Short mmCIF file of C-alpha atoms in Angstrom, two decimals:
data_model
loop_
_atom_site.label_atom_id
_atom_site.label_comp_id
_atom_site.label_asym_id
_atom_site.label_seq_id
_atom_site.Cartn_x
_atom_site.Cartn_y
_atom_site.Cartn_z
CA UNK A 73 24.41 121.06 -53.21
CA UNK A 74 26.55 117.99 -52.50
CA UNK A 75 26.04 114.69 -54.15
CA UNK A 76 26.34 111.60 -52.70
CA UNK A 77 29.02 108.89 -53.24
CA UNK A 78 27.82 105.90 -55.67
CA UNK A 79 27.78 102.75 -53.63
CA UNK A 80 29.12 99.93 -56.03
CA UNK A 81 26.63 97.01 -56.94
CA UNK A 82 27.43 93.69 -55.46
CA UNK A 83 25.74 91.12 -57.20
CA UNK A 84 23.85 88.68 -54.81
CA UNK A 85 25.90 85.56 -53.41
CA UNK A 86 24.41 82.10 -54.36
CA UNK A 87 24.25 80.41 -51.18
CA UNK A 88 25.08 77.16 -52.91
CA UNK A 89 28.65 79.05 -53.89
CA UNK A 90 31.21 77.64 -50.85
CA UNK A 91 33.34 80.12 -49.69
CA UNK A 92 36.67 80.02 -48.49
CA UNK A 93 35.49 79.22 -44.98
CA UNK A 94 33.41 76.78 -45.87
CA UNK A 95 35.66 74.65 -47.65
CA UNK A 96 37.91 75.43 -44.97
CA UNK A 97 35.27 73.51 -42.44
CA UNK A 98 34.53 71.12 -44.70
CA UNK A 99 38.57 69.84 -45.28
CA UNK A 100 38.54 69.67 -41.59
CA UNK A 101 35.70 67.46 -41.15
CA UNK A 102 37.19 65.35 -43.94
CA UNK A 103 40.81 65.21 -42.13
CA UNK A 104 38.81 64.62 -38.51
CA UNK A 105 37.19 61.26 -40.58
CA UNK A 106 40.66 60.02 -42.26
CA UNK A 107 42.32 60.22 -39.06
CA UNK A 108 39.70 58.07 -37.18
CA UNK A 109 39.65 55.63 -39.89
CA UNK A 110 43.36 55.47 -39.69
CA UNK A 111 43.39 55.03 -35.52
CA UNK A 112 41.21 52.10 -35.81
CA UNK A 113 43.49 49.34 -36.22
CA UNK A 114 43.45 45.09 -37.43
CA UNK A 115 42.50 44.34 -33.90
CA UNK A 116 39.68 46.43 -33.68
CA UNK A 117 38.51 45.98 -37.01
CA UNK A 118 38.74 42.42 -36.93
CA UNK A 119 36.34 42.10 -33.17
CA UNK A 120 33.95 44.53 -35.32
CA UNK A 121 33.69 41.99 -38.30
CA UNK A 122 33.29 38.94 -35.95
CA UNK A 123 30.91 40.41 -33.81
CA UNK A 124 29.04 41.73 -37.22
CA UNK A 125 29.37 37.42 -38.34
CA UNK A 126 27.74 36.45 -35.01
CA UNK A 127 24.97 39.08 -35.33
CA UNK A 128 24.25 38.15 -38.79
CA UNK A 129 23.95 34.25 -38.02
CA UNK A 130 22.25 34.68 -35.20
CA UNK A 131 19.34 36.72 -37.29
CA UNK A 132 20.03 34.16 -40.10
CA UNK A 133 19.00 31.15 -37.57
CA UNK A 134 16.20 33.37 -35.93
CA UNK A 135 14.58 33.57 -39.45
CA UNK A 136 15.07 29.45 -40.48
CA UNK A 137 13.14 29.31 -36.99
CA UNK A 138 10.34 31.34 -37.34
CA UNK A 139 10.34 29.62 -41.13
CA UNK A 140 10.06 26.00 -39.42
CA UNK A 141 7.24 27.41 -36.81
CA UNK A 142 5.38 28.99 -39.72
CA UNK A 143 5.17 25.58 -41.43
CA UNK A 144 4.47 24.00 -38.84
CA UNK A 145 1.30 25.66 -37.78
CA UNK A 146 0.51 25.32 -41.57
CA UNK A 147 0.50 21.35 -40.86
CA UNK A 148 -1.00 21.29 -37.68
CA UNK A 149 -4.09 24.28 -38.86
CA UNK A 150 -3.03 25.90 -35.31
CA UNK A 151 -1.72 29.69 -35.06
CA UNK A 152 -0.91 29.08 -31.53
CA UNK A 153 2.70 27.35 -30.88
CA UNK A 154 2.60 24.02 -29.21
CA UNK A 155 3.27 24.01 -25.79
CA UNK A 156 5.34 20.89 -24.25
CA UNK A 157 3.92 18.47 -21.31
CA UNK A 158 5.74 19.42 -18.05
CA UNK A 159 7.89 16.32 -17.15
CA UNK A 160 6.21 16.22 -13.91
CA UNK A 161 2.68 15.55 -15.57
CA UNK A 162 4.62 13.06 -17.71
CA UNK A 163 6.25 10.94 -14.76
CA UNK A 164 2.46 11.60 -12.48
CA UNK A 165 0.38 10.42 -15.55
CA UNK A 166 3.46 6.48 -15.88
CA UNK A 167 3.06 6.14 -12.12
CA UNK A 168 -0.99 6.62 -12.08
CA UNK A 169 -0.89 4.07 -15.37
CA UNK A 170 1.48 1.86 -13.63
CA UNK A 171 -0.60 1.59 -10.56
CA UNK A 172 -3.74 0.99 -12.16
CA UNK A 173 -2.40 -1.92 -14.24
CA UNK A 174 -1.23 -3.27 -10.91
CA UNK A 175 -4.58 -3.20 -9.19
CA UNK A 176 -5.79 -4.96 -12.10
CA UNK A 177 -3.97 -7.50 -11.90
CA UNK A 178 -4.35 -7.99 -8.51
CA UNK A 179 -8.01 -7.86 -8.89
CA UNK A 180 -8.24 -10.06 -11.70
CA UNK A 181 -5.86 -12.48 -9.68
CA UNK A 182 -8.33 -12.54 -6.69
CA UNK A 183 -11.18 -13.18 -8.92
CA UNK A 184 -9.56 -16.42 -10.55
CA UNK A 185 -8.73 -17.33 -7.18
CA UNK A 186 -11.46 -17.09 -5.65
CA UNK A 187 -14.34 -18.56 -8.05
CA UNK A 188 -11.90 -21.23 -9.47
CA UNK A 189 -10.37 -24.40 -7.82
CA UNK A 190 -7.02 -23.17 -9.08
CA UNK A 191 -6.19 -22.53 -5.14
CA UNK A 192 -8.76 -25.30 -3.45
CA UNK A 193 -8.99 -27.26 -0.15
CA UNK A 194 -7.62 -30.57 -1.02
CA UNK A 195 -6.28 -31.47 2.50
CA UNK A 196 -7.70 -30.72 6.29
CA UNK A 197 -4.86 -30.83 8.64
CA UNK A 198 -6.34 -31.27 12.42
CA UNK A 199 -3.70 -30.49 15.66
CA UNK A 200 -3.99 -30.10 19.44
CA UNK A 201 -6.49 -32.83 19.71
CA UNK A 202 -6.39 -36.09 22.08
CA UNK A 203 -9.96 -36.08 23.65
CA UNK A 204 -11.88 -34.78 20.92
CA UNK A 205 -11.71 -36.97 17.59
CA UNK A 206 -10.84 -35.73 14.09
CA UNK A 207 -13.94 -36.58 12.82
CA UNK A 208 -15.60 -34.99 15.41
CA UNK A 209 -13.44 -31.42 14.20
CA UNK A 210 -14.65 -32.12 10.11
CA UNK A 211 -18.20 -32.69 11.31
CA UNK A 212 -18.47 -29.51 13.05
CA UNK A 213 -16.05 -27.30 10.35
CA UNK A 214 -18.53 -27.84 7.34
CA UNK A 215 -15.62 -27.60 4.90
CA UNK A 216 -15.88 -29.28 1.98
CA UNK A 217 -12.89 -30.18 -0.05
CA UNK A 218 -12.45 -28.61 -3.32
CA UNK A 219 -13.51 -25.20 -2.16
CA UNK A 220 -11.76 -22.45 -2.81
CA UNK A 221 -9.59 -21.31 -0.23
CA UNK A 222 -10.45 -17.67 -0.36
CA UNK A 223 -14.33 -18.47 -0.49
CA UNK A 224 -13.78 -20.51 3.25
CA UNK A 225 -14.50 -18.44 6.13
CA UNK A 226 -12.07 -18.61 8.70
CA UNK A 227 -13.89 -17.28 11.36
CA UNK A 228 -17.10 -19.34 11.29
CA UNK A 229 -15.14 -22.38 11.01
CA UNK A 230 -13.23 -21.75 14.18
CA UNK A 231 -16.56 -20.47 16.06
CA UNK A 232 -18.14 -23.99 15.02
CA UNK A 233 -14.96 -26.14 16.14
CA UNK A 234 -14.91 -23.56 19.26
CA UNK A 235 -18.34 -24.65 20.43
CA UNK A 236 -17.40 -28.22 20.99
CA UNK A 237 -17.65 -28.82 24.33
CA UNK A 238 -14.18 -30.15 24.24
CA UNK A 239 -12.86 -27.56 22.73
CA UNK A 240 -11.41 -24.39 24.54
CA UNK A 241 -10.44 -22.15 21.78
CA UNK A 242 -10.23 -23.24 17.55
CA UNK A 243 -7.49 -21.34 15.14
CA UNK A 244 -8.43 -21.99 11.19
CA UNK A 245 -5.81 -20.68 8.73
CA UNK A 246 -5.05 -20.94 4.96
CA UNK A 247 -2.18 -22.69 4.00
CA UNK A 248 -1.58 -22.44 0.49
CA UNK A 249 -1.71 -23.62 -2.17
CA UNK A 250 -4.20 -26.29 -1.30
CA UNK A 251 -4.74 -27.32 2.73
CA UNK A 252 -7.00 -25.92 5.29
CA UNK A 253 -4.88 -25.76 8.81
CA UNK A 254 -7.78 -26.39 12.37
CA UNK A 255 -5.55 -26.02 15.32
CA UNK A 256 -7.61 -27.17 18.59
CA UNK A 257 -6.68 -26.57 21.97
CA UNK A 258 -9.17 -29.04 24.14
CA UNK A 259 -9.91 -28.29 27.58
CA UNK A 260 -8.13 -29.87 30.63
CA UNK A 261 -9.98 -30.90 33.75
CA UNK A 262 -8.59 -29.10 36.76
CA UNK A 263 -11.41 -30.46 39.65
CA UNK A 264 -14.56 -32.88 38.97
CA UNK A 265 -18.08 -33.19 40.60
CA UNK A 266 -20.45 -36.40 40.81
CA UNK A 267 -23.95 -35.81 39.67
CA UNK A 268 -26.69 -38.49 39.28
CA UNK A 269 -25.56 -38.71 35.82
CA UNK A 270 -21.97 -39.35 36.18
CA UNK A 271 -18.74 -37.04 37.57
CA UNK A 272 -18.58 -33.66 35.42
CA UNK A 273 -15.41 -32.60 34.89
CA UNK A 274 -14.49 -28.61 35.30
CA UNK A 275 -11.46 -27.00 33.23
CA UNK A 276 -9.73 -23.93 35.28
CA UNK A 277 -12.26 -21.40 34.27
CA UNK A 278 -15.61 -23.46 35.89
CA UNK A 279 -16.88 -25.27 32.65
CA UNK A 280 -18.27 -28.54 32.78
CA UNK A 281 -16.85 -29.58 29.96
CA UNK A 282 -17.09 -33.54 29.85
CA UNK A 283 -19.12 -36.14 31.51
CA UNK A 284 -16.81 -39.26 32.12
CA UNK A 285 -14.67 -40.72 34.71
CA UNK A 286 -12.05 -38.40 36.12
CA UNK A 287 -8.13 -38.54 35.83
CA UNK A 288 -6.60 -40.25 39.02
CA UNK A 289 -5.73 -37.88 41.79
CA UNK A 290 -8.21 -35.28 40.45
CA UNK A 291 -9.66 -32.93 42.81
CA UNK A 292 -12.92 -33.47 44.33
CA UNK A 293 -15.19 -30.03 43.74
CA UNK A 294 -16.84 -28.91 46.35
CA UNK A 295 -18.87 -26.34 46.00
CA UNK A 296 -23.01 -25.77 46.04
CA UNK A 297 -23.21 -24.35 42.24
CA UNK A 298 -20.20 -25.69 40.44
CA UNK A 299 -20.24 -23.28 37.12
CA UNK A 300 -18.22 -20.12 35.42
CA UNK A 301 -20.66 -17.47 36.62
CA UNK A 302 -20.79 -18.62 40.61
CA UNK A 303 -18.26 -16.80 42.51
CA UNK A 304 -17.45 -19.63 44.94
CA UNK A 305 -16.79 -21.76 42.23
CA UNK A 306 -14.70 -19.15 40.64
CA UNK A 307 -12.02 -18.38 43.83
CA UNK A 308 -11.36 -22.51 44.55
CA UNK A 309 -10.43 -22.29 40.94
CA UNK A 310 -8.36 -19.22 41.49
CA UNK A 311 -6.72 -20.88 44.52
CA UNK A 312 -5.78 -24.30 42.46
CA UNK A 313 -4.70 -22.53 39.57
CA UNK A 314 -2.05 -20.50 41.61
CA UNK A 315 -0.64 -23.70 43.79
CA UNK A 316 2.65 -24.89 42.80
CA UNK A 317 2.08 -28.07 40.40
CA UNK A 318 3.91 -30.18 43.13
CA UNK A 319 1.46 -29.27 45.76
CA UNK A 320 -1.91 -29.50 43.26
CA UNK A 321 -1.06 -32.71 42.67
CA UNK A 322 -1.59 -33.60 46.34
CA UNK A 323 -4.72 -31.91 46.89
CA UNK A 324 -7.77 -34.07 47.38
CA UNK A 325 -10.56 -32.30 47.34
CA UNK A 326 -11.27 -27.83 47.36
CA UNK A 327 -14.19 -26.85 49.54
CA UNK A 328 -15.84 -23.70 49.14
CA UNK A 329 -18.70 -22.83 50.91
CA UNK A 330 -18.11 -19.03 50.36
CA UNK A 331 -15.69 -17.03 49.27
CA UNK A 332 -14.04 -16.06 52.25
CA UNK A 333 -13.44 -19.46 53.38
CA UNK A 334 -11.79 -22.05 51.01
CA UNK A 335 -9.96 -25.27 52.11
CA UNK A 336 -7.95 -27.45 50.60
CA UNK A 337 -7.33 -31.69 51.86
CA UNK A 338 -4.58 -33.14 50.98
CA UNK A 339 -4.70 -36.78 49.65
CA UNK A 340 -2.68 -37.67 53.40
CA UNK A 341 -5.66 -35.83 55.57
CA UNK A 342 -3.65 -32.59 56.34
CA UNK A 343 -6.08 -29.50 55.86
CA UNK A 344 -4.93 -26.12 54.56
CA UNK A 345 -7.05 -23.24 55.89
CA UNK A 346 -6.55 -20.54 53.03
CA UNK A 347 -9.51 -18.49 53.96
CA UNK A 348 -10.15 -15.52 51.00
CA UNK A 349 -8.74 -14.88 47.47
CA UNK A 350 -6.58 -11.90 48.38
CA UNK A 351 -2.85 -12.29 48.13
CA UNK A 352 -3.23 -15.71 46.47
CA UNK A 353 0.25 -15.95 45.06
CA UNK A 354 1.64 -15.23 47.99
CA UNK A 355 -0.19 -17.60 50.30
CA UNK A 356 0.78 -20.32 47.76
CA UNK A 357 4.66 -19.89 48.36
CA UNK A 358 3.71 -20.04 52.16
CA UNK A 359 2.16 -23.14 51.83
CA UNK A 360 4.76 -24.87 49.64
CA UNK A 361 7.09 -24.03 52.51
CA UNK A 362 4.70 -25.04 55.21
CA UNK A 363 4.60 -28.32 53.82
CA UNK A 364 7.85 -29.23 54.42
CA UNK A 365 7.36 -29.01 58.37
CA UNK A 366 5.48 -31.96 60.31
CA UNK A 367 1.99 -31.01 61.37
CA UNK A 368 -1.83 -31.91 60.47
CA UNK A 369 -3.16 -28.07 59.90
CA UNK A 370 -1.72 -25.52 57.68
CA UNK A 371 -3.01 -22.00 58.02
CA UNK A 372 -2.06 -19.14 54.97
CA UNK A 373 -5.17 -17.31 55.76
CA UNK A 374 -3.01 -15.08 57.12
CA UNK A 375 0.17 -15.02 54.99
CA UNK A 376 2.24 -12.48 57.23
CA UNK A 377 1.30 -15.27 60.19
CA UNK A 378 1.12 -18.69 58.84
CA UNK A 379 0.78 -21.26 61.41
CA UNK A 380 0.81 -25.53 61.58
CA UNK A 381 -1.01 -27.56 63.89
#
């Protein structure tokens, strides 16, 4: 019977005991360190440490600031942060100020100017009259002085002075600081008509307008129902209207029984046949032509024919 061989004891390794490899590794990792530490030059060492300053401030500022905000809302008993007006709300909110102290001024203006004889009639100026008399204009204008300008009313005033018989139109204006401005343009008498009463004299549009003696070498009207509305009345006044002034102021008298048949007579006793209204203008530069030749009847009824007689 054999016996077997003794295997030796080997005592047990303690794990924390290094062995030769391990130190082996270990002086390597240690040589792999000292050589990076020794490739990292000044220059590269000296952007690390700046860059490490910067990073340092800037957390050294962030802190003061959240220091200043925490003290802050401490004062103020808010936890929220405050939040800043937009500059457009800022410039919005001076123009809407700005615009309201403006209207009251303007307001406040008005109202001094209005209920206060700061701004008051204290003169009546009265042009365009000749006919009608000044105090004829005041009487009708009801405008007392010392009123305040802005309290008169323009347009009743001129209505007033309008209705004058005299009168054809009225323009009232304000002239400040203190004067009241009545412009009057009267009416002028274009034909006239006798009446039991007196002649009536007729302005271009057909109002009898006056009763009083006429202007030498006025027109004699005749028509049936002298007056704005009649239509007779209306086309002689067309006709007179459109004659050249030199030949108006020869005509005598304007007949018009209708108005297709109007004739003129001429302060000499020549007769102008001149029939309708139509082409009016251009009958009238017939006739001032026609004139000029000898004869004792002019006819423009026709204007693309006139004829003398």
């Amino acid at each position: 019977m054999s016996v077997p061989p003794e295997i030796p004891d080997v005592p047990p390794q303690d794990p924390a005991e290094e062995t030769p490899q391990d130190t082996q590794a270990v002086d390597v990792e240690d040589t792999e360190a000292t050589e990076t530490a020794e490739v990292e030059g000044p220059r590269r060492r000296a952007r690390r440490e700046r860059a490490e300053r910067r990073a340092a401030q800037a957390r050294a500022e962030a802190i003061e600031q959240a220091r200043r905000e925490a003290k802050r809302r401490l004062r103020t008993g808010s936890s929220e942060p405050a939040k800043g007006v937009p500059r457009g709300t800022v410039r919005g909110l001076k123009m809407a100020l700005a615009t309201f102290l403006a209207l009251v001024v303007i307001i406040g203006l008005g109202l001094v100017l209005y209920f206060t004889p700061v701004m008051s009639v204290r003169e009546i100026e009265v042009t365009g009259i000749a006919a009608v008399s000044r105090d004829e204009v005041l009487d009708v204008a009801k405008v007392q002085l010392g009123t305040p300008l802005l309290q008169v009313d323009t347009g009743g005033v001129a209505e007033r002075v309008a209705a004058i018989r005299r009168v054809a139109s009225a323009r009232v204006q304000r002239q400040y600081p203190s004067a009241l401005g009545i412009s009057v343009v009267e009416r002028v008498p274009v034909v006239f008509k006798d009446f039991p009463d007196g002649p009536h004299l007729f302005d271009k549009d057909g109002v009898d307008f006056a009763t009083a003696p006429p202007p030498a070498m006025l027109p004699i009207f005749d028509v049936d129902n002298p007056g704005p509305t009649d239509p007779a009345s209306r086309a002689a006044l067309q006709v007179m209207t459109a004659l050249a002034p030199e030949v108006a102021a020869q005509v005598s008298r304007v007949a018009a029984p209708s108005v297709a048949s109007i004739t003129l007579t001429l302060a000499d006793g020549r007769v102008v046949i001149w029939g309708n209204t139509d082409r009016t203008t251009e009958k009238a530069q017939k006739l001032a032509a026609l004139l000029t030749q000898p004869g004792h009847t002019y006819d423009v009824s026709s204007p693309d024919l006139p004829t003398v007689r």
